[in-house]
CSV table of N, CA and C in Angstrom, one decimal:
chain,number,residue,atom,x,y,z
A,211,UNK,N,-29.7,42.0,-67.1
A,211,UNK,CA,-28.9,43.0,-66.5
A,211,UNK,C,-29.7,43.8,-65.5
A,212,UNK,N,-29.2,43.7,-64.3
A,212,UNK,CA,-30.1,44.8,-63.7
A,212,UNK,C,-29.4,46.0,-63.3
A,213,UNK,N,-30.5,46.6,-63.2
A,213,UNK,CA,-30.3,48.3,-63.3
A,213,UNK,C,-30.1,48.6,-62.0
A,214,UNK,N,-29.1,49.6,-61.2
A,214,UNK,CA,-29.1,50.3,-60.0
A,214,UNK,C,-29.3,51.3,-60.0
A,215,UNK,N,-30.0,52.1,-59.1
A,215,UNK,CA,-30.0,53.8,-59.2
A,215,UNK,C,-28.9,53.9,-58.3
A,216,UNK,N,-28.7,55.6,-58.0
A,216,UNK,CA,-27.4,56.1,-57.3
A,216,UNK,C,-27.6,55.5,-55.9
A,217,UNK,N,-28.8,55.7,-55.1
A,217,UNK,CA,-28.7,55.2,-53.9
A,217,UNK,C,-28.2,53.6,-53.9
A,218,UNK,N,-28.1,52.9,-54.6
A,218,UNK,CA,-27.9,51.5,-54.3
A,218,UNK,C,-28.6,50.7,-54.6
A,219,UNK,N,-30.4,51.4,-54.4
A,219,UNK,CA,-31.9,50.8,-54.7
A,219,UNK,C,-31.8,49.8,-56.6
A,220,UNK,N,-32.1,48.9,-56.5
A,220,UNK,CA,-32.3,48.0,-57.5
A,220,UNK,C,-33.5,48.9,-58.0
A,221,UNK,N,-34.0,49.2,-59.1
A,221,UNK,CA,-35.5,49.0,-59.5
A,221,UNK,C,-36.3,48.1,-59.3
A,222,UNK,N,-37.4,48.7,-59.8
A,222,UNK,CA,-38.2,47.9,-59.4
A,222,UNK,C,-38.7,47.0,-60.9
A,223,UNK,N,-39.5,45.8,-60.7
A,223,UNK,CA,-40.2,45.3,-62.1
A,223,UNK,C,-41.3,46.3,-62.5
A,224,UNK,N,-41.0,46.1,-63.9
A,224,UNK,CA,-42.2,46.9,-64.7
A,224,UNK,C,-43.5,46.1,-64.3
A,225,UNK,N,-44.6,47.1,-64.0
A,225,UNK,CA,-46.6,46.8,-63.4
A,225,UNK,C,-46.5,46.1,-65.0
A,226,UNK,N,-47.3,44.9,-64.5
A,226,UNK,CA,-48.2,43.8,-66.2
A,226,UNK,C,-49.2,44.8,-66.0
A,227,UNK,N,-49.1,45.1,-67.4
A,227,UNK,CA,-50.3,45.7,-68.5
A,227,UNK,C,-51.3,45.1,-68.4
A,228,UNK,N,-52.9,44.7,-67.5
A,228,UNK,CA,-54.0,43.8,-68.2
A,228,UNK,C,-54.3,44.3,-69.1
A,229,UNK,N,-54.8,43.2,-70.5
A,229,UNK,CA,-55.7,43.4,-71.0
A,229,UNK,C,-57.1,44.4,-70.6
A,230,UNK,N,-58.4,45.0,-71.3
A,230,UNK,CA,-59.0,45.3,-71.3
A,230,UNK,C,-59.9,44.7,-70.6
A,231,UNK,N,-60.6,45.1,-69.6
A,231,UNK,CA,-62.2,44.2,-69.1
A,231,UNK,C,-63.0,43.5,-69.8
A,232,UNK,N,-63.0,43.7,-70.7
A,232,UNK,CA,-64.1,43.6,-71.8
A,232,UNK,C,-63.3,42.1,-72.8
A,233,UNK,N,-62.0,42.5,-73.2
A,233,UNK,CA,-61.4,41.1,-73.4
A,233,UNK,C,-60.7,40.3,-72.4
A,234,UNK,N,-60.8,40.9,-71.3
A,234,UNK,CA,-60.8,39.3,-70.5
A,234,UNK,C,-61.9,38.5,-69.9
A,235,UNK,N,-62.9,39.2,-69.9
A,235,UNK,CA,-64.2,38.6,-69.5
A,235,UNK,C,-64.4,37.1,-71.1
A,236,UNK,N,-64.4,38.4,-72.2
A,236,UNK,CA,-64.9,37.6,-73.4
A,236,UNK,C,-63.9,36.3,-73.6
A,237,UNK,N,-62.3,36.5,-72.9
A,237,UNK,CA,-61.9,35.2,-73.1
A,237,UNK,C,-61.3,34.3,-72.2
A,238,UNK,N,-62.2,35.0,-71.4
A,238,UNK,CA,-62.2,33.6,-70.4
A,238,UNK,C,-63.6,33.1,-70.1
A,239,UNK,N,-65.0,33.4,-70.7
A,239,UNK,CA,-66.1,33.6,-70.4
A,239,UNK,C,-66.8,32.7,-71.5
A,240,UNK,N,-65.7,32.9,-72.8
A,240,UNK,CA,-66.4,32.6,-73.9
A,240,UNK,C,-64.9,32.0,-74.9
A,241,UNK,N,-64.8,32.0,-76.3
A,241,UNK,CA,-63.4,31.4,-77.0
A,241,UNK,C,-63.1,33.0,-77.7
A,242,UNK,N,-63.1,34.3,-77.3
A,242,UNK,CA,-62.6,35.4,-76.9
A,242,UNK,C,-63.2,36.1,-77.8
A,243,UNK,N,-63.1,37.2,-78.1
A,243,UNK,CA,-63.7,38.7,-78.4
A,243,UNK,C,-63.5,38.3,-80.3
A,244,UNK,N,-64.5,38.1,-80.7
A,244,UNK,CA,-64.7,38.4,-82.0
A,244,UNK,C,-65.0,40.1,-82.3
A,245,UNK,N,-64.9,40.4,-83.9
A,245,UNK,CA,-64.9,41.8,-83.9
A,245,UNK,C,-66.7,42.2,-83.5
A,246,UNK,N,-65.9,43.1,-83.3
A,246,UNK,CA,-67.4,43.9,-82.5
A,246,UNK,C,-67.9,43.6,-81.1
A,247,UNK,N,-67.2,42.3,-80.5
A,247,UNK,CA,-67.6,42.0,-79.7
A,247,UNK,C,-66.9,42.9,-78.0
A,248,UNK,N,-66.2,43.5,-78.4
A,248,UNK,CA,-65.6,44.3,-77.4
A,248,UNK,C,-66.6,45.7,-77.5
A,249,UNK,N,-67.1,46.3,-78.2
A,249,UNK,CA,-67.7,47.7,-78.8
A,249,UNK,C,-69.0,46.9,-78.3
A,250,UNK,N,-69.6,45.6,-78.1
A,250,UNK,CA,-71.2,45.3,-78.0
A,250,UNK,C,-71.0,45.6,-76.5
A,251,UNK,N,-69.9,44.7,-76.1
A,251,UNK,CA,-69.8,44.7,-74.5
A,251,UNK,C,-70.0,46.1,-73.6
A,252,UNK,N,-68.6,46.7,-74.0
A,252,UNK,CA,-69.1,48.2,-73.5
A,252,UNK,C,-69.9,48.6,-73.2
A,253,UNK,N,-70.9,48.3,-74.5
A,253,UNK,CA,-72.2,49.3,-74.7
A,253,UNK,C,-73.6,48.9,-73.7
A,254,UNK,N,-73.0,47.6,-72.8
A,254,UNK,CA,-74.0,47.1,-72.1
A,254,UNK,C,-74.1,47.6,-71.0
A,255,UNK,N,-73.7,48.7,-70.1
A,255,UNK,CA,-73.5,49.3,-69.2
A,255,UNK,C,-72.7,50.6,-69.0
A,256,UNK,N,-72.9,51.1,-67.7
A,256,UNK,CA,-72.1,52.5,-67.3
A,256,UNK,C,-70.4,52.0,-66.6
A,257,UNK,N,-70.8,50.9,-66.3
A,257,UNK,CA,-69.6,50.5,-65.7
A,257,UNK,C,-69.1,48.7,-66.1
A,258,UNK,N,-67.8,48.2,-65.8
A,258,UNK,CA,-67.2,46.9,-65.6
A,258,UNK,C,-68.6,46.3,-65.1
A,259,UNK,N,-68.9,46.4,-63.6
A,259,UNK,CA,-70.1,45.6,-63.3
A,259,UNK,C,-71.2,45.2,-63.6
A,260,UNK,N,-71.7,46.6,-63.8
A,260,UNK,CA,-73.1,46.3,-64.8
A,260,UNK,C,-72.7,45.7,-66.2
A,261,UNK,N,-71.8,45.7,-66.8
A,261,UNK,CA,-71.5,45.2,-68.0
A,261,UNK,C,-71.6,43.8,-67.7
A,262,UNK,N,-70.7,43.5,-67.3
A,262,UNK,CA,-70.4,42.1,-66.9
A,262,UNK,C,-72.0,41.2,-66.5
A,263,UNK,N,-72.7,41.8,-65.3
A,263,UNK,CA,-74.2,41.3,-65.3
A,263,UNK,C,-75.0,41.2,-66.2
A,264,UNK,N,-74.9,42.2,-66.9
A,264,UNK,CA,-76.4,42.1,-68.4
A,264,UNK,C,-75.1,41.3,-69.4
A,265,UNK,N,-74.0,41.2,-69.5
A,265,UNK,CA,-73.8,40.3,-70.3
A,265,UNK,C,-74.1,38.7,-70.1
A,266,UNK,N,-73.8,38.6,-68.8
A,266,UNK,CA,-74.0,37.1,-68.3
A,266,UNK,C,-75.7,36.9,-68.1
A,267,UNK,N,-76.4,37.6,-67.5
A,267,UNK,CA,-77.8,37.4,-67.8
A,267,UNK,C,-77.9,37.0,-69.6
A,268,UNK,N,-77.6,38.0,-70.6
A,268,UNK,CA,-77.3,37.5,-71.7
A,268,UNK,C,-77.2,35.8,-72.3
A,269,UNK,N,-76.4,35.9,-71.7
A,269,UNK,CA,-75.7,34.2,-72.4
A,269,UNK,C,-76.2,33.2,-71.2
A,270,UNK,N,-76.5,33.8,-70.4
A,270,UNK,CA,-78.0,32.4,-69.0
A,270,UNK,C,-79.2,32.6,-69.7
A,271,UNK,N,-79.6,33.7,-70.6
A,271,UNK,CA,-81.2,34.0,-70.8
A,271,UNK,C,-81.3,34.2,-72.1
A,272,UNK,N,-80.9,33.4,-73.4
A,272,UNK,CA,-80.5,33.9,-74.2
A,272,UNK,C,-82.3,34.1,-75.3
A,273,UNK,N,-82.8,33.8,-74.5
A,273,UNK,CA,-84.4,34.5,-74.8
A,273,UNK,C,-84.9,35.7,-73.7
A,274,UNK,N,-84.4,35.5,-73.0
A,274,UNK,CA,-85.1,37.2,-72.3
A,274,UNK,C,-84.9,38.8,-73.5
Protein backbone atom coordinates (compact mmCIF):
# COMPACT_ATOMS: atom_id res chain seq x y z
CA UNK A 1 0.00 0.00 0.00
CA UNK A 2 1.52 3.14 -0.59
CA UNK A 3 1.39 6.04 1.50
CA UNK A 4 0.62 9.71 0.18
CA UNK A 5 1.26 12.85 2.11
CA UNK A 6 -1.20 15.96 1.72
CA UNK A 7 0.87 17.50 -1.05
CA UNK A 8 0.54 14.47 -3.37
CA UNK A 9 4.35 13.50 -2.62
CA UNK A 10 4.52 9.63 -2.36
CA UNK A 11 7.12 8.83 0.56
CA UNK A 12 9.92 8.03 0.35
CA UNK A 13 11.64 4.17 1.05
CA UNK A 14 12.79 3.48 4.44
CA UNK A 15 17.35 4.09 4.50
CA UNK A 16 18.71 -0.07 4.94
CA UNK A 17 20.07 -0.29 8.30
CA UNK A 18 23.95 -1.69 7.71
CA UNK A 19 25.07 -3.86 9.83
CA UNK A 20 27.97 -2.84 12.11
CA UNK A 21 31.70 -2.34 10.56
CA UNK A 22 33.03 -4.68 12.50
CA UNK A 23 30.34 -7.48 11.44
CA UNK A 24 30.67 -6.82 8.02
CA UNK A 25 34.26 -6.84 7.63
CA UNK A 26 34.24 -10.21 9.91
CA UNK A 27 31.69 -11.69 7.42
CA UNK A 28 32.78 -11.09 4.49
CA UNK A 29 36.58 -11.24 5.43
CA UNK A 30 36.27 -14.27 7.37
CA UNK A 31 32.80 -17.17 8.11
CA UNK A 32 31.56 -14.08 10.48
CA UNK A 33 31.86 -12.74 13.96
CA UNK A 34 32.11 -15.40 16.59
CA UNK A 35 31.54 -14.16 20.16
CA UNK A 36 33.94 -11.74 21.22
CA UNK A 37 34.98 -11.27 17.99
CA UNK A 38 33.20 -7.90 17.37
CA UNK A 39 34.55 -6.48 21.15
CA UNK A 40 38.45 -7.88 19.79
CA UNK A 41 37.85 -5.94 16.56
CA UNK A 42 36.90 -2.60 17.95
CA UNK A 43 39.59 -2.69 20.32
CA UNK A 44 42.13 -2.74 17.48
CA UNK A 45 41.97 0.84 16.71
CA UNK A 46 40.61 4.56 17.11
CA UNK A 47 38.76 4.31 14.09
CA UNK A 48 36.86 1.77 11.08
CA UNK A 49 40.32 2.25 9.20
CA UNK A 50 42.83 1.65 11.48
CA UNK A 51 40.76 -1.27 12.62
CA UNK A 52 40.34 -2.82 9.54
CA UNK A 53 44.51 -2.48 8.77
CA UNK A 54 45.80 -4.07 12.06
CA UNK A 55 43.18 -6.53 11.65
CA UNK A 56 44.19 -7.61 8.12
CA UNK A 57 47.96 -7.19 8.90
CA UNK A 58 46.64 -9.78 11.63
CA UNK A 59 45.31 -12.54 9.61
CA UNK A 60 48.52 -11.75 6.52
CA UNK A 61 51.05 -11.90 9.58
CA UNK A 62 49.67 -14.22 11.84
CA UNK A 63 53.30 -14.38 13.56
CA UNK A 64 54.13 -10.69 13.76
Amino acid sequence: MDLIFADGMESPPPEPTLPPFAVRVLSKCAYGPRPGDVAAFNALGGNDDARLDVWLNQQLNPDA
